[in-house]
Amino acid sequence: MSFHPPRRTLMGPGPSDVNPRITEALARPTIGHLDPEFIRLMDEIKQLLQYAFRTENKLTLPISAPGSAGMEACFVNLIESGDTVIVCQNGVFGSRMKENVTRIGATAVMVEDDWGKVIDLNKVSQAIADNPNAKAIAFVHAETSTGVESDAAAICALAQQSNMLSIVDTVTGLAGVNVDVDGWGADAVYSGTQKCLSCVPGLSPISFSDKATEVIQNRATPVQSWFLDMNLVMGYWGEGAQRAYHHTAPINALYALHESLTILHEEGLEQSWARHRHNHQALKAGLEAMGLSLIVAEEARLPQLNAVSIPDNIDEALVRKQLLENYDLEIGAGLGQLAGKVWRIGLMGYSSNPSNVRKCISSLESCLMAQGVPLTPGAAISAVNKAYS
Ligand SMILES: *Cc1c(COP(=O)(O)O)cnc(C)c1O
């Protein structure tokens, strides 16, 4: 029997709601992956990704696997056994970076900050002073486990001044807040398609600076991953009409990515950031009207990922279950040390719109009232409406 998924509203940490224009693009006829028309599509995707990342890096393309593979691609290509990497950790994803570094046989020097806090620049400077021979500094720009945006420009500048490479996780950042690859001087960035690009999951846009590309081309040892070896991938995604078969690109998924990047280009980057911020403000007004608060300090909050403290005596898992079963609405649970302590409400990409904000606030209000929280029905929605007016 065919599988027919329920229709959900996706307001968790990803995937986000997929724009119907994108699912329609996905259903277009499959063509060969070396068809000249497909090569034209690949070239357009590279250009559109350069726009999204704000870069002129030639080595900018989507890895044929999810964001986690983009992370791995950056590490396995740039880092070799015996290298030292400064890894900043202020949430879940920094620990995965550490895992990537140690599995290569390199040393991870950890710079740790509390979950929910930004990466402390003084600690990064100290780690640089203590490890002047480190090859790279790796960090997460937008921590999806906590909803924190760290100062990517400043950390990349510290890396540049110390002649170290910067490796930046922009999976949740891209299209939701400013990701300025050339402005930051970032050397390697990776992202994902299912967060603020609102595309189907399973692809990872990445970009390497010329300096990083040179490092990849002049390695002492071959990249340990054959599939993610950019020296080989470049022959497939590289310039000119001549493309060497490396793997079969996920053709239809790339139609979808092209459509999602086209939608972003039509809207404009600045407009997309402004929309994310605007809907975040309205959500925040509704949450605060219910006595709920966000765990991240105002100046470091990501508009696309709202980590909300769970009030005392609330069965948080029951609330999520009721939202899903009664309202077809998915929000995220806390991860790692924030498990059971926060809900994560995503307003990513196509999901970032007023009707989703209203749906989330009114259904959350009902669930909280059902658990005995004394709220005035409709007060939270009034606060949302006021924020929009
Ligand atoms: C979602 C996410 C990833 C992993 O992306 P997948 O597509 O799930 O593999 C990596 N880093 C951050 C910050 C994320 O939010």
Tab-separated table of C-alpha atoms and ligand atoms in Angstrom:
chain	number	residue	atom	x	y	z
A	1	MET	CA	0.000	0.000	0.000
A	2	SER	CA	1.161	3.524	-0.704
A	3	PHE	CA	2.286	5.658	2.208
A	4	HIS	CA	0.278	8.821	2.839
A	5	PRO	CA	1.774	10.973	5.576
A	6	PRO	CA	-0.478	13.176	7.722
A	7	ARG	CA	-0.488	16.901	6.963
A	8	ARG	CA	1.483	18.516	9.745
A	9	THR	CA	2.581	22.042	10.498
A	10	LEU	CA	6.300	21.799	11.177
A	11	MET	CA	7.442	24.216	13.860
A	12	GLY	CA	10.295	22.243	15.360
A	13	PRO	CA	14.069	22.465	14.831
A	14	GLY	CA	13.754	21.107	11.277
A	15	PRO	CA	12.511	19.921	8.919
A	16	SER	CA	10.354	22.969	8.295
A	17	ASP	CA	7.229	23.161	6.148
A	18	VAL	CA	8.120	22.693	2.496
A	19	ASN	CA	6.762	25.298	0.120
A	20	PRO	CA	4.353	23.576	-2.343
A	21	ARG	CA	6.322	25.147	-5.194
A	22	ILE	CA	9.229	23.002	-4.032
A	23	THR	CA	7.306	19.721	-3.771
A	24	GLU	CA	5.926	20.433	-7.222
A	25	ALA	CA	9.475	20.915	-8.562
A	26	LEU	CA	10.459	17.608	-6.964
A	27	ALA	CA	7.836	15.794	-9.037
A	28	ARG	CA	9.206	16.990	-12.398
A	29	PRO	CA	10.573	14.327	-14.787
A	30	THR	CA	13.888	12.784	-13.869
A	31	ILE	CA	16.616	13.324	-16.484
A	32	GLY	CA	20.132	11.945	-16.728
A	33	HIS	CA	22.689	13.395	-14.356
A	34	LEU	CA	25.101	14.183	-17.192
A	35	ASP	CA	22.377	15.560	-19.483
A	36	PRO	CA	23.459	19.033	-20.670
A	37	GLU	CA	20.227	20.423	-19.240
A	38	PHE	CA	21.078	18.924	-15.858
A	39	ILE	CA	24.571	20.429	-16.008
A	40	ARG	CA	22.948	23.798	-16.673
A	41	LEU	CA	20.819	23.258	-13.560
A	42	MET	CA	23.922	22.408	-11.502
A	43	ASP	CA	25.578	25.634	-12.633
A	44	GLU	CA	22.524	27.680	-11.675
A	45	ILE	CA	22.394	25.998	-8.268
A	46	LYS	CA	26.021	26.947	-7.652
A	47	GLN	CA	25.271	30.582	-8.535
A	48	LEU	CA	22.148	30.667	-6.378
A	49	LEU	CA	24.086	29.172	-3.472
A	50	GLN	CA	26.740	31.859	-3.894
A	51	TYR	CA	23.938	34.398	-3.530
A	52	ALA	CA	22.500	32.672	-0.439
A	53	PHE	CA	25.920	32.376	1.235
A	54	ARG	CA	27.002	35.865	0.064
A	55	THR	CA	30.197	34.542	-1.463
A	56	GLU	CA	32.161	34.407	-4.658
A	57	ASN	CA	33.828	31.150	-3.623
A	58	LYS	CA	34.085	28.939	-6.693
A	59	LEU	CA	33.880	25.801	-4.591
A	60	THR	CA	30.247	26.269	-3.561
A	61	LEU	CA	27.887	23.348	-4.112
A	62	PRO	CA	25.400	21.022	-2.429
A	63	ILE	CA	26.741	17.775	-0.954
A	64	SER	CA	24.396	14.898	-1.820
A	65	ALA	CA	23.578	14.111	1.802
A	66	PRO	CA	22.173	15.962	4.833
A	67	GLY	CA	23.744	18.713	6.924
A	68	SER	CA	25.691	16.213	8.993
A	69	ALA	CA	27.509	15.142	5.823
A	70	GLY	CA	28.345	18.782	5.100
A	71	MET	CA	29.892	18.955	8.555
A	72	GLU	CA	31.876	15.810	7.903
A	73	ALA	CA	32.950	17.065	4.450
A	74	CYS	CA	34.481	20.193	5.981
A	75	PHE	CA	36.431	18.257	8.593
A	76	VAL	CA	37.667	15.334	6.513
A	77	ASN	CA	38.832	17.594	3.697
A	78	LEU	CA	40.619	20.219	5.764
A	79	ILE	CA	41.924	18.275	8.741
A	80	GLU	CA	44.526	15.504	8.769
A	81	SER	CA	45.700	13.124	11.422
A	82	GLY	CA	47.990	14.941	13.872
A	83	ASP	CA	46.399	18.383	13.343
A	84	THR	CA	44.970	20.438	16.185
A	85	VAL	CA	41.551	22.087	15.904
A	86	ILE	CA	40.000	24.570	18.321
A	87	VAL	CA	36.349	23.541	18.676
A	88	CYS	CA	33.835	25.846	20.319
A	89	GLN	CA	30.954	24.165	22.049
A	90	ASN	CA	27.836	25.848	23.432
A	91	GLY	CA	25.271	23.182	22.542
A	92	VAL	CA	24.786	19.816	20.890
A	93	PHE	CA	26.404	20.445	17.551
A	94	GLY	CA	29.819	21.451	18.878
A	95	SER	CA	30.168	17.970	20.378
A	96	ARG	CA	29.643	16.473	16.940
A	97	MET	CA	32.430	18.662	15.605
A	98	LYS	CA	34.701	17.303	18.319
A	99	GLU	CA	33.711	13.775	17.312
A	100	ASN	CA	34.612	14.500	13.691
A	101	VAL	CA	38.019	15.892	14.693
A	102	THR	CA	38.975	12.995	16.969
A	103	ARG	CA	37.878	10.337	14.490
A	104	ILE	CA	40.309	11.834	11.972
A	105	GLY	CA	43.099	11.313	14.504
A	106	ALA	CA	43.439	15.033	15.125
A	107	THR	CA	43.299	16.780	18.505
A	108	ALA	CA	40.270	18.849	19.502
A	109	VAL	CA	40.968	21.706	21.912
A	110	MET	CA	37.580	22.516	23.415
A	111	VAL	CA	36.320	26.022	24.184
A	112	GLU	CA	33.190	25.475	26.226
A	113	ASP	CA	30.383	27.845	27.050
A	114	ASP	CA	27.124	27.239	28.859
A	115	TRP	CA	24.221	26.060	26.762
A	116	GLY	CA	22.062	29.028	25.871
A	117	LYS	CA	25.030	31.418	25.911
A	118	VAL	CA	27.048	32.804	22.996
A	119	ILE	CA	30.605	31.665	22.328
A	120	ASP	CA	32.889	33.792	24.519
A	121	LEU	CA	35.420	35.584	22.305
A	122	ASN	CA	37.897	35.951	25.168
A	123	LYS	CA	38.007	32.197	25.591
A	124	VAL	CA	38.579	31.755	21.865
A	125	SER	CA	41.472	34.257	21.981
A	126	GLN	CA	42.946	32.424	24.944
A	127	ALA	CA	42.707	29.071	23.135
A	128	ILE	CA	44.477	30.621	20.138
A	129	ALA	CA	47.241	31.970	22.397
A	130	ASP	CA	47.604	28.548	24.043
A	131	ASN	CA	47.575	26.645	20.725
A	132	PRO	CA	49.310	28.850	18.166
A	133	ASN	CA	49.841	25.907	15.829
A	134	ALA	CA	46.172	24.920	15.609
A	135	LYS	CA	45.088	24.504	12.007
A	136	ALA	CA	41.474	25.583	12.351
A	137	ILE	CA	38.763	27.012	14.571
A	138	ALA	CA	35.381	25.341	14.285
A	139	PHE	CA	32.124	26.683	15.667
A	140	VAL	CA	28.368	26.728	15.249
A	141	HIS	CA	26.968	30.069	14.085
A	142	ALA	CA	23.328	29.262	14.932
A	143	GLU	CA	22.970	26.638	17.681
A	144	THR	CA	19.711	24.820	17.021
A	145	SER	CA	19.789	23.063	20.384
A	146	THR	CA	19.543	26.373	22.265
A	147	GLY	CA	18.511	29.109	19.817
A	148	VAL	CA	21.716	31.128	20.195
A	149	GLU	CA	23.451	33.118	17.470
A	150	SER	CA	27.179	33.573	18.080
A	151	ASP	CA	29.335	36.314	16.581
A	152	ALA	CA	30.555	34.539	13.458
A	153	ALA	CA	32.246	37.628	12.010
A	154	ALA	CA	34.373	38.091	15.132
A	155	ILE	CA	35.367	34.423	15.438
A	156	CYS	CA	36.301	34.180	11.753
A	157	ALA	CA	38.363	37.376	12.158
A	158	LEU	CA	40.220	35.840	15.100
A	159	ALA	CA	40.948	32.768	12.974
A	160	GLN	CA	42.174	34.904	10.085
A	161	GLN	CA	44.471	37.009	12.288
A	162	SER	CA	46.040	33.824	13.621
A	163	ASN	CA	46.386	32.255	10.178
A	164	MET	CA	43.975	29.484	11.093
A	165	LEU	CA	41.115	28.205	8.958
A	166	SER	CA	37.553	28.786	10.119
A	167	ILE	CA	34.944	26.019	9.843
A	168	VAL	CA	31.420	27.323	10.396
A	169	ASP	CA	28.147	25.449	10.889
A	170	THR	CA	25.454	27.591	9.251
A	171	VAL	CA	22.837	24.847	9.006
A	172	THR	CA	20.166	26.772	10.876
A	173	GLY	CA	21.536	30.235	10.128
A	174	LEU	CA	21.301	30.265	6.345
A	175	ALA	CA	18.387	32.370	5.036
A	176	GLY	CA	17.071	33.008	8.571
A	177	VAL	CA	19.744	35.457	9.683
A	178	ASN	CA	22.718	37.063	7.958
A	179	VAL	CA	25.266	34.498	6.776
A	180	ASP	CA	27.998	36.567	5.142
A	181	VAL	CA	30.682	34.121	4.046
A	182	ASP	CA	32.920	36.621	2.231
A	183	GLY	CA	32.244	39.437	4.702
A	184	TRP	CA	33.220	37.168	7.578
A	185	GLY	CA	36.190	35.736	5.678
A	186	ALA	CA	34.983	32.213	6.555
A	187	ASP	CA	36.989	29.363	5.028
A	188	ALA	CA	34.540	26.495	5.147
A	189	VAL	CA	30.806	26.686	5.764
A	190	TYR	CA	28.120	24.072	5.524
A	191	SER	CA	24.367	24.252	5.752
A	192	GLY	CA	21.268	22.114	5.309
A	193	THR	CA	18.213	22.259	3.122
A	194	GLN	CA	15.476	21.471	5.631
A	195	LYS	CA	15.813	24.443	7.961
A	196	CYS	CA	15.357	28.013	6.691
A	197	LEU	CA	15.596	27.004	3.027
A	198	SER	CA	12.385	24.996	3.595
A	199	CYS	CA	13.454	22.436	1.060
A	200	VAL	CA	13.243	18.679	1.516
A	201	PRO	CA	15.863	17.222	3.879
A	202	GLY	CA	18.896	15.444	2.528
A	203	LEU	CA	21.224	17.997	0.933
A	204	SER	CA	24.014	20.077	2.400
A	205	PRO	CA	25.129	23.284	0.689
A	206	ILE	CA	28.803	23.962	1.388
A	207	SER	CA	31.341	26.585	0.408
A	208	PHE	CA	35.135	26.632	0.658
A	209	SER	CA	37.327	29.730	0.315
A	210	ASP	CA	40.231	29.717	-2.164
A	211	LYS	CA	42.581	29.297	0.792
A	212	ALA	CA	40.650	26.238	1.991
A	213	THR	CA	40.542	24.860	-1.547
A	214	GLU	CA	44.325	25.097	-1.732
A	215	VAL	CA	44.630	23.240	1.549
A	216	ILE	CA	42.390	20.476	0.151
A	217	GLN	CA	44.436	20.263	-3.038
A	218	ASN	CA	47.747	20.061	-1.177
A	219	ARG	CA	47.026	17.503	1.500
A	220	ALA	CA	49.779	15.171	2.678
A	221	THR	CA	47.354	12.230	2.868
A	222	PRO	CA	44.266	11.340	0.833
A	223	VAL	CA	40.896	12.356	2.295
A	224	GLN	CA	39.771	9.375	4.368
A	225	SER	CA	36.235	9.514	2.927
A	226	TRP	CA	36.101	8.635	-0.759
A	227	PHE	CA	32.549	9.955	-1.154
A	228	LEU	CA	33.224	13.323	0.486
A	229	ASP	CA	36.683	13.897	-1.054
A	230	MET	CA	36.270	17.346	-2.617
A	231	ASN	CA	39.169	16.666	-4.988
A	232	LEU	CA	36.904	14.062	-6.623
A	233	VAL	CA	33.599	15.885	-6.125
A	234	MET	CA	35.094	18.931	-7.901
A	235	GLY	CA	35.460	16.854	-11.062
A	236	TYR	CA	31.708	16.322	-11.029
A	237	TRP	CA	30.513	19.724	-9.819
A	238	GLY	CA	33.453	21.681	-11.288
A	239	GLU	CA	33.559	24.235	-14.066
A	240	GLY	CA	33.080	23.659	-17.798
A	241	ALA	CA	30.804	21.277	-19.670
A	242	GLN	CA	33.045	18.233	-19.053
A	243	ARG	CA	31.917	16.483	-15.874
A	244	ALA	CA	33.386	13.221	-14.627
A	245	TYR	CA	30.968	10.762	-13.084
A	246	HIS	CA	31.509	10.589	-9.348
A	247	HIS	CA	28.098	9.574	-8.021
A	248	THR	CA	24.592	10.025	-9.368
A	249	ALA	CA	23.358	13.342	-8.063
A	250	PRO	CA	19.934	13.236	-6.334
A	251	ILE	CA	18.407	14.768	-9.441
A	252	ASN	CA	14.889	15.502	-8.252
A	253	ALA	CA	16.087	16.734	-4.871
A	254	LEU	CA	18.245	19.203	-6.775
A	255	TYR	CA	15.196	20.457	-8.711
A	256	ALA	CA	13.738	21.115	-5.280
A	257	LEU	CA	16.846	22.924	-4.055
A	258	HIS	CA	16.920	25.050	-7.205
A	259	GLU	CA	13.294	26.044	-6.612
A	260	SER	CA	13.906	26.856	-2.957
A	261	LEU	CA	16.913	29.029	-3.832
A	262	THR	CA	14.893	30.712	-6.572
A	263	ILE	CA	12.185	31.525	-4.016
A	264	LEU	CA	14.843	32.942	-1.680
A	265	HIS	CA	16.279	35.024	-4.510
A	266	GLU	CA	12.825	36.344	-5.427
A	267	GLU	CA	12.127	37.325	-1.833
A	268	GLY	CA	15.630	38.713	-1.269
A	269	LEU	CA	17.980	37.823	1.575
A	270	GLU	CA	17.336	40.941	3.644
A	271	GLN	CA	13.575	40.519	3.273
A	272	SER	CA	13.853	36.895	4.360
A	273	TRP	CA	15.787	37.872	7.513
A	274	ALA	CA	13.258	40.639	8.236
A	275	ARG	CA	10.339	38.214	7.872
A	276	HIS	CA	11.975	35.765	10.284
A	277	ARG	CA	12.519	38.555	12.800
A	278	HIS	CA	8.996	39.915	12.461
A	279	ASN	CA	7.319	36.541	13.044
A	280	HIS	CA	9.652	35.848	15.960
A	281	GLN	CA	8.544	39.131	17.587
A	282	ALA	CA	4.900	38.140	17.264
A	283	LEU	CA	5.539	34.641	18.653
A	284	LYS	CA	7.475	36.125	21.557
A	285	ALA	CA	4.591	38.509	22.337
A	286	GLY	CA	2.180	35.572	22.450
A	287	LEU	CA	4.477	33.453	24.600
A	288	GLU	CA	5.088	36.292	27.046
A	289	ALA	CA	1.350	36.947	27.314
A	290	MET	CA	1.079	33.348	28.559
A	291	GLY	CA	3.846	33.940	31.103
A	292	LEU	CA	6.386	31.920	29.106
A	293	SER	CA	9.938	33.096	28.539
A	294	LEU	CA	12.771	32.447	26.117
A	295	ILE	CA	16.007	31.097	27.608
A	296	VAL	CA	18.380	33.128	25.432
A	297	ALA	CA	19.294	36.759	26.104
A	298	GLU	CA	17.469	39.069	23.705
A	299	GLU	CA	20.549	40.213	21.780
A	300	ALA	CA	21.641	36.636	20.958
A	301	ARG	CA	18.266	35.132	20.050
A	302	LEU	CA	17.780	33.388	16.757
A	303	PRO	CA	14.405	34.387	15.303
A	304	GLN	CA	14.077	30.989	13.625
A	305	LEU	CA	14.592	28.881	16.768
A	306	ASN	CA	12.853	29.831	19.984
A	307	ALA	CA	13.832	27.852	23.082
A	308	VAL	CA	11.017	28.328	25.604
A	309	SER	CA	11.325	27.526	29.328
A	310	ILE	CA	8.789	24.977	30.475
A	311	PRO	CA	6.695	26.192	33.413
A	312	ASP	CA	6.700	24.227	36.672
A	313	ASN	CA	4.301	21.309	37.005
A	314	ILE	CA	3.741	20.989	33.276
A	315	ASP	CA	4.041	17.620	31.553
A	316	GLU	CA	5.999	18.931	28.596
A	317	ALA	CA	5.889	15.695	26.599
A	318	LEU	CA	2.092	15.583	26.953
A	319	VAL	CA	1.848	19.108	25.548
A	320	ARG	CA	3.898	18.110	22.508
A	321	LYS	CA	1.827	14.964	22.081
A	322	GLN	CA	-1.432	16.934	22.218
A	323	LEU	CA	-0.137	19.548	19.793
A	324	LEU	CA	0.732	16.787	17.351
A	325	GLU	CA	-2.382	14.675	17.792
A	326	ASN	CA	-5.012	17.371	18.194
A	327	TYR	CA	-3.550	20.176	16.086
A	328	ASP	CA	-1.172	18.394	13.680
A	329	LEU	CA	1.471	20.781	14.976
A	330	GLU	CA	5.037	19.667	15.625
A	331	ILE	CA	7.306	21.562	17.990
A	332	GLY	CA	10.675	20.308	19.231
A	333	ALA	CA	11.770	18.883	22.564
A	334	GLY	CA	14.924	19.945	24.380
A	335	LEU	CA	18.142	18.139	23.455
A	336	GLY	CA	21.000	16.988	25.670
A	337	GLN	CA	21.204	18.946	28.926
A	338	LEU	CA	18.079	20.934	27.963
A	339	ALA	CA	15.948	17.789	27.558
A	340	GLY	CA	12.743	18.243	29.566
A	341	LYS	CA	13.622	21.892	30.234
A	342	VAL	CA	12.652	23.637	27.002
A	343	TRP	CA	10.426	23.427	23.991
A	344	ARG	CA	12.028	24.450	20.748
A	345	ILE	CA	9.659	26.332	18.482
A	346	GLY	CA	11.010	26.748	14.990
A	347	LEU	CA	9.949	29.540	12.663
A	348	MET	CA	12.078	28.494	9.741
A	349	GLY	CA	11.678	29.408	6.092
A	350	TYR	CA	8.185	28.751	4.773
A	351	SER	CA	7.068	27.899	8.333
A	352	SER	CA	7.838	31.461	9.405
A	353	ASN	CA	4.455	33.063	8.747
A	354	PRO	CA	1.682	34.761	10.768
A	355	SER	CA	-0.820	31.941	10.469
A	356	ASN	CA	1.646	29.443	11.931
A	357	VAL	CA	2.436	31.834	14.779
A	358	ARG	CA	-1.291	32.192	15.551
A	359	LYS	CA	-1.880	28.454	15.302
A	360	CYS	CA	1.019	27.704	17.634
A	361	ILE	CA	0.039	30.280	20.241
A	362	SER	CA	-3.650	29.402	20.344
A	363	SER	CA	-3.098	25.640	20.451
A	364	LEU	CA	-0.372	25.963	23.082
A	365	GLU	CA	-2.762	28.092	25.144
A	366	SER	CA	-5.404	25.329	25.045
A	367	CYS	CA	-2.879	22.651	26.025
A	368	LEU	CA	-1.589	24.697	28.966
A	369	MET	CA	-5.109	25.489	30.169
A	370	ALA	CA	-5.941	21.786	29.980
A	371	GLN	CA	-3.098	21.227	32.458
A	372	GLY	CA	-4.525	23.803	34.826
A	373	VAL	CA	-2.507	26.900	33.956
A	374	PRO	CA	-4.770	29.872	34.750
A	375	LEU	CA	-4.812	31.819	31.486
A	376	THR	CA	-7.324	34.241	30.038
A	377	PRO	CA	-8.523	32.601	26.830
A	378	GLY	CA	-7.585	34.689	23.796
A	379	ALA	CA	-5.214	37.036	25.622
A	380	ALA	CA	-2.151	35.535	23.957
A	381	ILE	CA	-3.656	35.806	20.491
A	382	SER	CA	-4.507	39.441	21.179
A	383	ALA	CA	-0.845	40.023	22.015
A	384	VAL	CA	0.160	38.350	18.741
A	385	ASN	CA	-2.303	40.455	16.778
A	386	LYS	CA	-1.027	43.593	18.455
A	387	ALA	CA	2.532	42.666	17.485
A	388	TYR	CA	1.439	42.306	13.869
A	389	SER	CA	-0.639	45.477	13.728
B	1	LIG	C1	20.128	20.220	11.793
B	1	LIG	C2	21.529	20.591	12.102
B	1	LIG	C3	22.619	19.837	11.654
B	1	LIG	C4	22.460	18.519	10.954
B	1	LIG	O1	21.741	18.569	9.781
B	1	LIG	P1	21.051	17.221	9.252
B	1	LIG	O2	20.457	17.651	7.947
B	1	LIG	O3	20.052	16.843	10.291
B	1	LIG	O4	22.099	16.201	9.097
B	1	LIG	C5	23.882	20.305	11.931
B	1	LIG	N1	24.084	21.446	12.614
B	1	LIG	C6	23.067	22.198	13.063
B	1	LIG	C7	23.351	23.454	13.813
B	1	LIG	C8	21.752	21.782	12.823
B	1	LIG	O5	20.735	22.518	13.276
